[in-house]
Amino acid sequence: MTGDPGNDRLWGGRFSEATNRFVEEFTASVGFDQRLYACDITGSVAHARMLARCGMLTGAECDAIVGGLEDIRIDIERGEFAWIDELEDVHMNIEARLTERIGAVGKKLHTARSRNDQVATDVRLYLRAEIDAITAEIERLANALIDCAEREAQTIMPGYTHLQPAQPVTFGHHLLAWVEMLLRDRERLADCRKRVNRMPLGAAALAGTSFPIDRAYTAELLGFESVCENSLDAVSDRDFAIEFTAAASLAMMHLSRFSEELVLWSSPQFGFVELPDRFCTGSSIMPQKKNPDVPELVRGKSGRVFGDLVALLTLMKGQPLAYNKDNQEDKEPLFDAAVTLGQCLRAYADLVPHIEIRRERMRAAARDGYTTATDLADYLVRKGVPFRDAHAIVGRAVRHASEQGVDLDALALETLREFAPQIEDDVFAVLTLEGSVAARDHVGGTAPEQVRAAAGRARARLSAVGAK
Ligand code: ARG
């Protein structure tokens, strides 16, 4: 209506007054969703090509739109695009700029679509790319750990339970435990990716569109595996984002545990590893300090990713079908989870190859902790002593040795025989650290040969195709 003060925003037709300034700021998402610009443009280009193929745009119109969008992409990449809050979000910023650049034909782009299917598509394209980048970082880190495990296949350290020295293990074996966790993290992401990779476009606002669209064609252009079957579901659910954030939380939990070990191991009390100076910082007051900042930060950042997961779950739980503005709140937690996990993996993939291993400290800790006591008990069992009795006998021997301040294998044979007459001089082979680890010689065990074989298998699994 001419002369109406109205509202000049893209959707302003039915409004009789301008948006309250604060509400405009409050409802705008462009401050954070501009991160989606590349996906938004890629999605729009495919949509325009589909419209042309199905007769809703002429070839010339399609070319003008696609050319305009690609020019906008370049502007944004060069930092020459002015994002405008009044235009609310990334979608309307780009669309408005398109029309400014190429004229009225730009207004035809939004035929047969809505921001609801548009944003859901953008988020899926974004997440798919993030999953691929994160997967690559997981693989880089896992490879670094496998390399180290192979080098340290016979390095002996104490294995712990309750953080008390338990039994000797090889350091390579310990590292391969982390590789297993990373492989599962990668598997979870690959599985999640299947459900991310379905296309909402065509759902339009909620019910579909009355135009003769070809969804399969758009999906093919965008590399989606299939289209979302139900339009109401397509525009509204964000379970794929929740699934990703859950997988990211598990990966962060693993990285946080790994961090905890690096913090412990790099402390003077353990002294098992030395982190490279360039990954640490000092203290402004205590000159001797070298702090393991990277592991501490990774451990700390796990909390925000868990928070992102809870935020997304809570965001969805009260929403009726179909799209609600609540969903605009999906972006910051999702971006945060993806960026945080990607950065933490990157930091560790860069750091792990440069960790210095203090083999003699590990070995000394394994010796001091009576970690071969179980081997002595097993030895007695092989000599016919029931395990429970053997356990008690060895417990007494350990108490005696610790009162003397010596290791089990420093006790004289005569002394050992006072605890169990079945003990003979072949006992000392059993009490060595090497003997202990070599005896655990089965798949999943800590024997050096098993560690080398397991590292080889892990490498093969890591490079297996179709892991995506
Ligand atoms: N910025 C919005 C979001 O992130 C885009 C979709 C808006 N749709 C709507 N009907 N208001 O969810």
CSV table of C-alpha atoms and ligand atoms in Angstrom, one decimal:
chain,number,residue,atom,x,y,z
A,1,MET,CA,0.0,0.0,0.0
A,2,THR,CA,1.5,3.3,-1.0
A,3,GLY,CA,1.9,6.0,1.7
A,4,ASP,CA,1.9,3.3,4.4
A,5,PRO,CA,4.8,3.9,6.9
A,6,GLY,CA,4.9,0.1,7.1
A,7,ASN,CA,8.1,-2.0,7.4
A,8,ASP,CA,10.6,-2.2,4.6
A,9,ARG,CA,12.1,-5.5,5.5
A,10,LEU,CA,12.0,-8.5,3.1
A,11,TRP,CA,8.9,-9.8,4.9
A,12,GLY,CA,7.5,-6.3,5.8
A,13,GLY,CA,4.4,-6.4,3.5
A,14,ARG,CA,1.8,-7.2,6.2
A,15,PHE,CA,3.3,-5.0,8.9
A,16,SER,CA,2.1,-1.5,9.7
A,17,GLU,CA,5.0,-0.3,11.7
A,18,ALA,CA,8.8,-0.8,11.8
A,19,THR,CA,10.4,-3.3,14.1
A,20,ASN,CA,11.3,-2.1,17.6
A,21,ARG,CA,15.1,-1.4,17.5
A,22,PHE,CA,15.9,-3.7,20.4
A,23,VAL,CA,13.7,-6.5,19.0
A,24,GLU,CA,15.5,-6.1,15.7
A,25,GLU,CA,18.8,-6.7,17.5
A,26,PHE,CA,17.4,-9.4,19.7
A,27,THR,CA,16.1,-11.4,16.8
A,28,ALA,CA,19.0,-11.0,14.5
A,29,SER,CA,21.4,-13.9,14.0
A,30,VAL,CA,23.7,-12.5,11.3
A,31,GLY,CA,26.3,-11.9,14.0
A,32,PHE,CA,26.9,-15.6,14.2
A,33,ASP,CA,25.2,-17.3,11.3
A,34,GLN,CA,27.4,-15.4,8.7
A,35,ARG,CA,29.7,-18.4,9.3
A,36,LEU,CA,27.2,-20.3,7.1
A,37,TYR,CA,27.8,-18.0,4.1
A,38,ALA,CA,29.6,-20.5,1.9
A,39,CYS,CA,27.0,-23.2,2.5
A,40,ASP,CA,24.2,-20.7,2.0
A,41,ILE,CA,25.6,-19.6,-1.4
A,42,THR,CA,26.3,-23.2,-2.5
A,43,GLY,CA,22.8,-24.2,-1.5
A,44,SER,CA,21.3,-21.2,-3.4
A,45,VAL,CA,23.3,-21.9,-6.5
A,46,ALA,CA,22.0,-25.5,-6.6
A,47,HIS,CA,18.5,-24.3,-5.9
A,48,ALA,CA,18.7,-21.8,-8.8
A,49,ARG,CA,20.0,-24.5,-11.2
A,50,MET,CA,17.1,-26.8,-10.2
A,51,LEU,CA,14.6,-23.9,-10.7
A,52,ALA,CA,16.0,-23.4,-14.2
A,53,ARG,CA,16.0,-27.1,-15.1
A,54,CYS,CA,12.4,-27.3,-14.0
A,55,GLY,CA,11.3,-24.3,-16.0
A,56,MET,CA,10.9,-21.8,-13.2
A,57,LEU,CA,13.9,-19.6,-14.3
A,58,THR,CA,15.2,-19.0,-17.8
A,59,GLY,CA,18.7,-20.0,-18.5
A,60,ALA,CA,19.7,-16.3,-18.6
A,61,GLU,CA,18.0,-15.6,-15.2
A,62,CYS,CA,19.8,-18.6,-13.7
A,63,ASP,CA,23.2,-17.4,-15.0
A,64,ALA,CA,22.6,-14.0,-13.6
A,65,ILE,CA,21.7,-15.4,-10.2
A,66,VAL,CA,24.6,-17.8,-10.1
A,67,GLY,CA,27.0,-15.2,-11.3
A,68,GLY,CA,25.8,-12.7,-8.7
A,69,LEU,CA,26.0,-15.3,-5.9
A,70,GLU,CA,29.6,-16.2,-6.8
A,71,ASP,CA,30.6,-12.5,-6.9
A,72,ILE,CA,29.1,-12.2,-3.4
A,73,ARG,CA,31.1,-15.2,-2.2
A,74,ILE,CA,34.3,-13.5,-3.4
A,75,ASP,CA,33.3,-10.2,-1.7
A,76,ILE,CA,32.7,-12.0,1.6
A,77,GLU,CA,36.0,-13.9,1.3
A,78,ARG,CA,37.8,-10.7,0.7
A,79,GLY,CA,36.2,-9.1,3.7
A,80,GLU,CA,34.4,-6.6,1.5
A,81,PHE,CA,30.9,-7.6,2.4
A,82,ALA,CA,29.0,-5.4,4.8
A,83,TRP,CA,26.8,-7.5,7.0
A,84,ILE,CA,23.7,-5.6,8.1
A,85,ASP,CA,21.9,-6.4,11.3
A,86,GLU,CA,18.6,-5.0,10.1
A,87,LEU,CA,18.7,-7.8,7.4
A,88,GLU,CA,18.4,-10.2,10.3
A,89,ASP,CA,20.4,-13.3,9.1
A,90,VAL,CA,22.9,-14.6,6.7
A,91,HIS,CA,20.2,-15.6,4.2
A,92,MET,CA,18.5,-12.3,3.9
A,93,ASN,CA,21.8,-10.4,3.8
A,94,ILE,CA,22.9,-12.4,0.8
A,95,GLU,CA,19.6,-12.3,-0.9
A,96,ALA,CA,19.2,-8.6,-0.5
A,97,ARG,CA,22.8,-8.0,-1.8
A,98,LEU,CA,22.0,-10.3,-4.8
A,99,THR,CA,19.1,-8.2,-5.8
A,100,GLU,CA,21.1,-5.0,-5.3
A,101,ARG,CA,23.8,-6.4,-7.6
A,102,ILE,CA,21.8,-8.1,-10.4
A,103,GLY,CA,18.4,-6.3,-10.2
A,104,ALA,CA,14.9,-7.6,-9.9
A,105,VAL,CA,15.7,-11.1,-11.2
A,106,GLY,CA,17.5,-11.7,-7.8
A,107,LYS,CA,14.0,-11.7,-6.2
A,108,LYS,CA,13.1,-14.9,-8.1
A,109,LEU,CA,15.7,-17.0,-6.2
A,110,HIS,CA,13.4,-17.6,-3.3
A,111,THR,CA,10.8,-19.3,-5.4
A,112,ALA,CA,9.8,-22.7,-4.0
A,113,ARG,CA,11.8,-22.4,-0.9
A,114,SER,CA,11.7,-20.8,2.6
A,115,ARG,CA,14.3,-19.8,5.0
A,116,ASN,CA,13.2,-22.8,7.0
A,117,ASP,CA,14.4,-25.4,4.6
A,118,GLN,CA,17.2,-23.1,3.5
A,119,VAL,CA,18.7,-22.8,7.0
A,120,ALA,CA,18.3,-26.5,7.7
A,121,THR,CA,20.2,-27.2,4.5
A,122,ASP,CA,22.9,-24.8,5.3
A,123,VAL,CA,23.5,-26.2,8.7
A,124,ARG,CA,23.7,-29.7,7.3
A,125,LEU,CA,26.2,-28.7,4.7
A,126,TYR,CA,28.2,-26.9,7.3
A,127,LEU,CA,28.2,-29.9,9.6
A,128,ARG,CA,29.1,-32.3,6.9
A,129,ALA,CA,32.2,-30.3,6.1
A,130,GLU,CA,33.1,-30.0,9.8
A,131,ILE,CA,32.8,-33.7,10.3
A,132,ASP,CA,35.1,-34.3,7.4
A,133,ALA,CA,37.7,-31.9,8.7
A,134,ILE,CA,37.4,-33.3,12.2
A,135,THR,CA,37.8,-36.8,10.9
A,136,ALA,CA,41.0,-35.8,9.2
A,137,GLU,CA,42.4,-34.4,12.4
A,138,ILE,CA,41.4,-37.5,14.3
A,139,GLU,CA,43.3,-39.5,11.8
A,140,ARG,CA,46.3,-37.3,12.0
A,141,LEU,CA,46.4,-37.6,15.8
A,142,ALA,CA,45.8,-41.4,15.7
A,143,ASN,CA,48.7,-41.8,13.2
A,144,ALA,CA,51.0,-39.8,15.5
A,145,LEU,CA,50.0,-42.0,18.4
A,146,ILE,CA,50.6,-45.2,16.4
A,147,ASP,CA,54.0,-44.0,15.3
A,148,CYS,CA,54.9,-43.4,18.9
A,149,ALA,CA,53.4,-46.7,20.0
A,150,GLU,CA,55.6,-48.6,17.5
A,151,ARG,CA,58.7,-46.8,18.7
A,152,GLU,CA,57.8,-47.5,22.3
A,153,ALA,CA,56.6,-51.1,21.9
A,154,GLN,CA,59.1,-52.3,24.5
A,155,THR,CA,59.3,-49.3,26.7
A,156,ILE,CA,58.1,-50.4,30.2
A,157,MET,CA,55.9,-48.2,32.4
A,158,PRO,CA,53.7,-49.0,35.4
A,159,GLY,CA,50.1,-49.7,34.4
A,160,TYR,CA,47.7,-48.2,36.9
A,161,THR,CA,44.4,-48.9,38.6
A,162,HIS,CA,43.2,-46.4,41.2
A,163,LEU,CA,46.3,-44.4,40.0
A,164,GLN,CA,48.3,-46.9,42.1
A,165,PRO,CA,51.0,-48.9,40.2
A,166,ALA,CA,49.4,-52.2,39.2
A,167,GLN,CA,51.2,-54.2,36.6
A,168,PRO,CA,53.9,-53.4,34.1
A,169,VAL,CA,52.7,-52.5,30.7
A,170,THR,CA,54.5,-51.3,27.6
A,171,PHE,CA,54.1,-47.6,26.8
A,172,GLY,CA,53.2,-48.5,23.3
A,173,HIS,CA,50.3,-50.6,24.6
A,174,HIS,CA,49.1,-47.6,26.7
A,175,LEU,CA,49.2,-45.3,23.7
A,176,LEU,CA,47.2,-47.8,21.6
A,177,ALA,CA,44.4,-47.6,24.1
A,178,TRP,CA,44.0,-43.9,23.1
A,179,VAL,CA,44.1,-45.0,19.5
A,180,GLU,CA,41.1,-47.3,20.1
A,181,MET,CA,39.1,-44.5,21.6
A,182,LEU,CA,39.9,-42.2,18.6
A,183,LEU,CA,38.9,-45.0,16.2
A,184,ARG,CA,35.5,-45.2,17.9
A,185,ASP,CA,35.2,-41.5,17.9
A,186,ARG,CA,35.8,-41.5,14.1
A,187,GLU,CA,33.3,-44.4,13.7
A,188,ARG,CA,30.6,-42.4,15.6
A,189,LEU,CA,31.1,-39.4,13.4
A,190,ALA,CA,31.0,-41.4,10.2
A,191,ASP,CA,27.7,-42.9,11.4
A,192,CYS,CA,26.3,-39.5,12.3
A,193,ARG,CA,27.4,-38.1,8.9
A,194,LYS,CA,25.0,-40.5,7.2
A,195,ARG,CA,22.0,-38.8,8.9
A,196,VAL,CA,23.4,-35.3,8.5
A,197,ASN,CA,23.8,-35.9,4.7
A,198,ARG,CA,20.1,-35.7,3.9
A,199,MET,CA,18.6,-32.7,2.2
A,200,PRO,CA,15.7,-30.6,3.6
A,201,LEU,CA,15.3,-28.3,0.6
A,202,GLY,CA,11.9,-28.6,-1.0
A,203,ALA,CA,10.2,-28.8,2.4
A,204,ALA,CA,9.8,-25.0,2.0
A,205,ALA,CA,8.2,-23.4,5.1
A,206,LEU,CA,6.7,-26.6,6.4
A,207,ALA,CA,4.3,-28.3,3.9
A,208,GLY,CA,6.3,-28.5,0.7
A,209,THR,CA,5.8,-26.3,-2.3
A,210,SER,CA,3.2,-26.0,-5.1
A,211,PHE,CA,6.0,-25.6,-7.7
A,212,PRO,CA,7.2,-28.5,-9.8
A,213,ILE,CA,10.6,-29.0,-8.2
A,214,ASP,CA,13.1,-31.8,-8.6
A,215,ARG,CA,14.5,-32.4,-5.2
A,216,ALA,CA,16.6,-35.3,-6.3
A,217,TYR,CA,18.4,-33.1,-8.7
A,218,THR,CA,19.2,-30.4,-6.1
A,219,ALA,CA,20.4,-33.2,-3.7
A,220,GLU,CA,22.7,-34.6,-6.4
A,221,LEU,CA,24.2,-31.2,-7.0
A,222,LEU,CA,24.9,-30.7,-3.3
A,223,GLY,CA,26.2,-34.2,-2.7
A,224,PHE,CA,23.4,-35.2,-0.4
A,225,GLU,CA,22.8,-38.9,-0.2
A,226,SER,CA,19.0,-38.6,-0.2
A,227,VAL,CA,16.2,-36.1,0.6
A,228,CYS,CA,14.4,-35.8,3.9
A,229,GLU,CA,11.2,-37.7,3.5
A,230,ASN,CA,8.9,-35.5,5.5
A,231,SER,CA,8.7,-31.8,5.1
A,232,LEU,CA,7.6,-31.1,8.7
A,233,ASP,CA,10.4,-33.1,10.0
A,234,ALA,CA,12.9,-31.7,7.5
A,235,VAL,CA,12.5,-28.1,8.6
A,236,SER,CA,12.2,-28.7,12.3
A,237,ASP,CA,14.3,-31.4,13.8
A,238,ARG,CA,17.9,-30.9,14.8
A,239,ASP,CA,18.6,-34.3,16.0
A,240,PHE,CA,21.5,-34.6,13.6
A,241,ALA,CA,23.1,-31.6,15.4
A,242,ILE,CA,22.5,-33.2,18.8
A,243,GLU,CA,24.0,-36.5,17.6
A,244,PHE,CA,27.1,-34.7,16.4
A,245,THR,CA,27.4,-32.8,19.6
A,246,ALA,CA,27.0,-36.0,21.6
A,247,ALA,CA,29.8,-37.7,19.5
A,248,ALA,CA,31.9,-34.5,19.9
A,249,SER,CA,31.3,-34.7,23.7
A,250,LEU,CA,32.6,-38.3,23.8
A,251,ALA,CA,35.6,-37.3,21.8
A,252,MET,CA,36.3,-34.4,24.1
A,253,MET,CA,35.9,-36.7,27.1
A,254,HIS,CA,38.6,-38.9,25.6
A,255,LEU,CA,40.8,-35.9,24.9
A,256,SER,CA,40.2,-34.7,28.4
A,257,ARG,CA,41.3,-38.0,29.9
A,258,PHE,CA,44.4,-38.0,27.7
A,259,SER,CA,45.1,-34.4,28.9
A,260,GLU,CA,44.9,-35.5,32.5
A,261,GLU,CA,47.6,-38.1,31.8
A,262,LEU,CA,49.8,-35.6,30.1
A,263,VAL,CA,49.5,-33.2,33.0
A,264,LEU,CA,50.4,-36.0,35.4
A,265,TRP,CA,53.2,-37.4,33.4
A,266,SER,CA,54.8,-34.1,32.7
A,267,SER,CA,54.9,-33.2,36.4
A,268,PRO,CA,58.3,-33.6,38.2
A,269,GLN,CA,56.7,-36.3,40.4
A,270,PHE,CA,56.1,-38.6,37.5
A,271,GLY,CA,58.6,-37.1,35.0
A,272,PHE,CA,57.5,-39.7,32.3
A,273,VAL,CA,57.3,-37.1,29.5
A,274,GLU,CA,58.6,-33.7,28.6
A,275,LEU,CA,56.3,-31.5,26.6
A,276,PRO,CA,58.0,-29.3,24.0
A,277,ASP,CA,58.6,-25.8,25.3
A,278,ARG,CA,56.6,-24.2,22.4
A,279,PHE,CA,53.5,-25.9,23.7
A,280,CYS,CA,53.9,-24.7,27.2
A,281,THR,CA,54.0,-21.4,29.1
A,282,GLY,CA,55.7,-20.1,32.1
A,283,SER,CA,54.7,-18.3,35.2
A,284,SER,CA,55.0,-14.5,35.7
A,285,ILE,CA,56.2,-15.0,39.3
A,286,MET,CA,57.7,-18.5,39.6
A,287,PRO,CA,60.8,-18.7,37.4
A,288,GLN,CA,61.0,-22.5,37.5
A,289,LYS,CA,57.5,-23.2,36.1
A,290,LYS,CA,56.7,-24.8,32.8
A,291,ASN,CA,53.0,-25.3,32.7
A,292,PRO,CA,51.2,-27.8,30.5
A,293,ASP,CA,48.7,-25.3,29.2
A,294,VAL,CA,47.6,-27.1,26.1
A,295,PRO,CA,46.5,-30.3,28.0
A,296,GLU,CA,44.9,-28.2,30.7
A,297,LEU,CA,42.9,-26.1,28.2
A,298,VAL,CA,41.8,-29.2,26.3
A,299,ARG,CA,40.6,-30.7,29.6
A,300,GLY,CA,38.8,-27.5,30.4
A,301,LYS,CA,37.2,-27.1,27.0
A,302,SER,CA,35.5,-30.5,27.3
A,303,GLY,CA,33.1,-28.7,29.7
A,304,ARG,CA,31.9,-26.3,27.1
A,305,VAL,CA,31.2,-29.1,24.5
A,306,PHE,CA,29.2,-31.0,27.1
A,307,GLY,CA,27.3,-27.8,27.7
A,308,ASP,CA,26.6,-27.4,24.0
A,309,LEU,CA,25.1,-30.9,24.0
A,310,VAL,CA,22.8,-30.0,26.9
A,311,ALA,CA,21.9,-26.7,25.3
A,312,LEU,CA,20.8,-28.4,22.1
A,313,LEU,CA,18.8,-31.2,23.8
A,314,THR,CA,17.0,-28.6,25.9
A,315,LEU,CA,16.5,-26.4,22.9
A,316,MET,CA,14.5,-29.2,21.1
A,317,LYS,CA,12.6,-30.8,23.9
A,318,GLY,CA,9.6,-28.4,24.1
A,319,GLN,CA,9.1,-27.7,20.4
A,320,PRO,CA,5.9,-28.6,18.6
A,321,LEU,CA,6.1,-29.2,14.9
A,322,ALA,CA,7.3,-27.6,12.7
A,323,TYR,CA,9.9,-24.8,12.6
A,324,ASN,CA,10.1,-22.4,15.5
A,325,LYS,CA,12.4,-19.5,16.0
A,326,ASP,CA,13.9,-21.4,18.9
A,327,ASN,CA,15.9,-23.2,16.3
A,328,GLN,CA,17.9,-20.1,15.6
A,329,GLU,CA,19.6,-21.0,18.9
A,330,ASP,CA,21.0,-24.2,17.5
A,331,LYS,CA,23.9,-22.5,15.8
A,332,GLU,CA,26.2,-21.2,18.5
A,333,PRO,CA,26.4,-24.4,20.4
A,334,LEU,CA,26.8,-26.4,17.3
A,335,PHE,CA,29.5,-24.1,15.9
A,336,ASP,CA,31.2,-24.1,19.3
A,337,ALA,CA,31.3,-27.8,19.6
A,338,ALA,CA,32.7,-28.3,16.1
A,339,VAL,CA,35.3,-25.5,16.4
A,340,THR,CA,36.4,-26.6,19.9
A,341,LEU,CA,36.8,-30.3,19.0
A,342,GLY,CA,38.6,-29.4,15.8
A,343,GLN,CA,41.1,-27.1,17.6
A,344,CYS,CA,41.7,-29.6,20.4
A,345,LEU,CA,42.5,-32.4,18.0
A,346,ARG,CA,44.7,-30.1,15.9
A,347,ALA,CA,46.7,-29.1,19.0
A,348,TYR,CA,47.3,-32.7,20.0
A,349,ALA,CA,48.1,-33.9,16.4
A,350,ASP,CA,50.7,-31.1,16.3
A,351,LEU,CA,52.0,-31.9,19.8
A,352,VAL,CA,52.2,-35.7,20.1
A,353,PRO,CA,55.0,-36.2,17.6
A,354,HIS,CA,57.2,-33.9,19.7
A,355,ILE,CA,56.6,-35.4,23.2
A,356,GLU,CA,59.9,-36.5,24.7
A,357,ILE,CA,59.7,-39.9,26.4
A,358,ARG,CA,61.6,-40.4,29.7
A,359,ARG,CA,62.0,-44.2,29.4
A,360,GLU,CA,64.2,-44.6,32.5
A,361,ARG,CA,61.7,-42.7,34.7
A,362,MET,CA,58.9,-45.0,33.5
A,363,ARG,CA,61.0,-48.1,34.1
A,364,ALA,CA,62.0,-46.9,37.6
A,365,ALA,CA,58.4,-46.2,38.5
A,366,ALA,CA,57.4,-49.7,37.3
A,367,ARG,CA,60.2,-51.3,39.5
A,368,ASP,CA,59.4,-49.3,42.6
A,369,GLY,CA,55.7,-50.2,42.5
A,370,TYR,CA,56.0,-54.0,43.0
A,371,THR,CA,54.2,-54.3,39.7
A,372,THR,CA,55.4,-57.9,39.2
A,373,ALA,CA,53.6,-59.1,42.3
A,374,THR,CA,50.8,-60.7,40.2
A,375,ASP,CA,53.5,-62.5,38.2
A,376,LEU,CA,54.8,-64.0,41.4
A,377,ALA,CA,51.3,-65.1,42.4
A,378,ASP,CA,50.8,-66.7,38.9
A,379,TYR,CA,54.1,-68.4,39.3
A,380,LEU,CA,53.0,-70.0,42.6
A,381,VAL,CA,49.7,-71.1,40.9
A,382,ARG,CA,51.8,-72.9,38.3
A,383,LYS,CA,53.6,-74.6,41.2
A,384,GLY,CA,50.3,-75.9,42.5
A,385,VAL,CA,49.3,-73.2,45.0
A,386,PRO,CA,45.6,-72.2,44.8
A,387,PHE,CA,45.4,-68.6,43.6
A,388,ARG,CA,43.8,-67.2,46.8
A,389,ASP,CA,46.6,-68.6,48.9
A,390,ALA,CA,49.2,-67.4,46.4
A,391,HIS,CA,47.7,-63.9,46.6
A,392,ALA,CA,48.1,-63.9,50.4
A,393,ILE,CA,51.6,-65.3,50.3
A,394,VAL,CA,52.8,-62.6,47.8
A,395,GLY,CA,51.0,-59.9,49.8
A,396,ARG,CA,53.1,-60.8,52.8
A,397,ALA,CA,56.3,-60.9,50.7
A,398,VAL,CA,55.5,-57.4,49.3
A,399,ARG,CA,55.0,-56.1,52.8
A,400,HIS,CA,58.3,-57.6,53.9
A,401,ALA,CA,60.1,-56.1,50.9
A,402,SER,CA,58.6,-52.7,51.4
A,403,GLU,CA,59.6,-52.7,55.0
A,404,GLN,CA,63.1,-53.5,53.9
A,405,GLY,CA,62.8,-50.8,51.2
A,406,VAL,CA,63.8,-53.2,48.4
A,407,ASP,CA,62.2,-54.7,45.3
A,408,LEU,CA,60.8,-58.2,45.2
A,409,ASP,CA,63.6,-59.5,43.0
A,410,ALA,CA,66.2,-58.1,45.5
A,411,LEU,CA,65.1,-60.5,48.1
A,412,ALA,CA,67.3,-63.6,48.5
A,413,LEU,CA,65.9,-66.9,47.3
A,414,GLU,CA,66.1,-68.1,50.9
A,415,THR,CA,64.0,-65.2,52.1
A,416,LEU,CA,61.4,-65.8,49.4
A,417,ARG,CA,61.2,-69.5,50.3
A,418,GLU,CA,60.2,-68.5,53.8
A,419,PHE,CA,57.0,-67.3,52.3
A,420,ALA,CA,56.5,-70.3,50.1
A,421,PRO,CA,58.8,-73.3,49.9
A,422,GLN,CA,57.6,-74.0,46.3
A,423,ILE,CA,59.7,-71.0,45.1
A,424,GLU,CA,62.8,-72.0,43.2
A,425,ASP,CA,65.5,-70.1,41.5
A,426,ASP,CA,63.6,-69.9,38.3
A,427,VAL,CA,61.5,-67.3,40.1
A,428,PHE,CA,63.7,-64.4,39.2
A,429,ALA,CA,62.9,-64.6,35.5
A,430,VAL,CA,59.3,-64.1,36.4
A,431,LEU,CA,60.0,-61.1,38.6
A,432,THR,CA,61.6,-59.1,35.8
A,433,LEU,CA,59.6,-56.4,34.1
A,434,GLU,CA,60.4,-57.7,30.7
A,435,GLY,CA,59.3,-61.2,31.7
A,436,SER,CA,56.0,-59.8,33.0
A,437,VAL,CA,55.1,-57.9,29.8
A,438,ALA,CA,56.3,-60.6,27.5
A,439,ALA,CA,54.1,-63.1,29.3
A,440,ARG,CA,50.9,-61.2,28.3
A,441,ASP,CA,51.2,-62.5,24.8
A,442,HIS,CA,47.8,-62.6,23.2
A,443,VAL,CA,45.6,-60.3,21.1
A,444,GLY,CA,44.9,-57.2,23.3
A,445,GLY,CA,47.8,-58.0,25.6
A,446,THR,CA,50.8,-55.8,26.4
A,447,ALA,CA,53.7,-58.0,25.1
A,448,PRO,CA,55.9,-56.0,22.7
A,449,GLU,CA,55.2,-58.3,19.8
A,450,GLN,CA,51.5,-57.9,20.4
A,451,VAL,CA,51.9,-54.2,20.5
A,452,ARG,CA,53.7,-54.1,17.2
A,453,ALA,CA,51.0,-56.3,15.6
A,454,ALA,CA,48.2,-54.2,17.1
A,455,ALA,CA,49.8,-51.0,15.8
A,456,GLY,CA,49.9,-52.5,12.3
A,457,ARG,CA,46.3,-53.4,12.5
A,458,ALA,CA,45.3,-50.0,13.8
A,459,ARG,CA,47.1,-48.4,10.9
A,460,ALA,CA,45.3,-50.6,8.5
A,461,ARG,CA,41.9,-49.8,10.1
A,462,LEU,CA,42.7,-46.1,10.0
A,463,SER,CA,43.4,-46.1,6.3
A,464,ALA,CA,40.5,-48.4,5.4
A,465,VAL,CA,38.4,-46.9,2.8
A,466,GLY,CA,34.7,-46.2,3.3
A,467,ALA,CA,35.5,-45.1,6.9
A,468,LYS,CA,33.6,-41.9,6.2
B,1,ARG,N1,17.7,-17.2,11.1
B,1,ARG,C1,16.8,-18.2,11.1
B,1,ARG,C2,17.3,-19.5,11.9
B,1,ARG,O1,18.4,-19.5,12.1
B,1,ARG,C3,16.4,-18.6,9.7
B,1,ARG,C4,15.0,-19.2,9.6
B,1,ARG,C5,14.0,-18.2,9.9
B,1,ARG,N2,12.7,-18.6,9.6
B,1,ARG,C6,11.7,-18.0,10.0
B,1,ARG,N3,10.5,-18.5,9.8
B,1,ARG,N4,11.7,-16.9,10.8
B,1,ARG,O2,16.6,-20.4,12.2
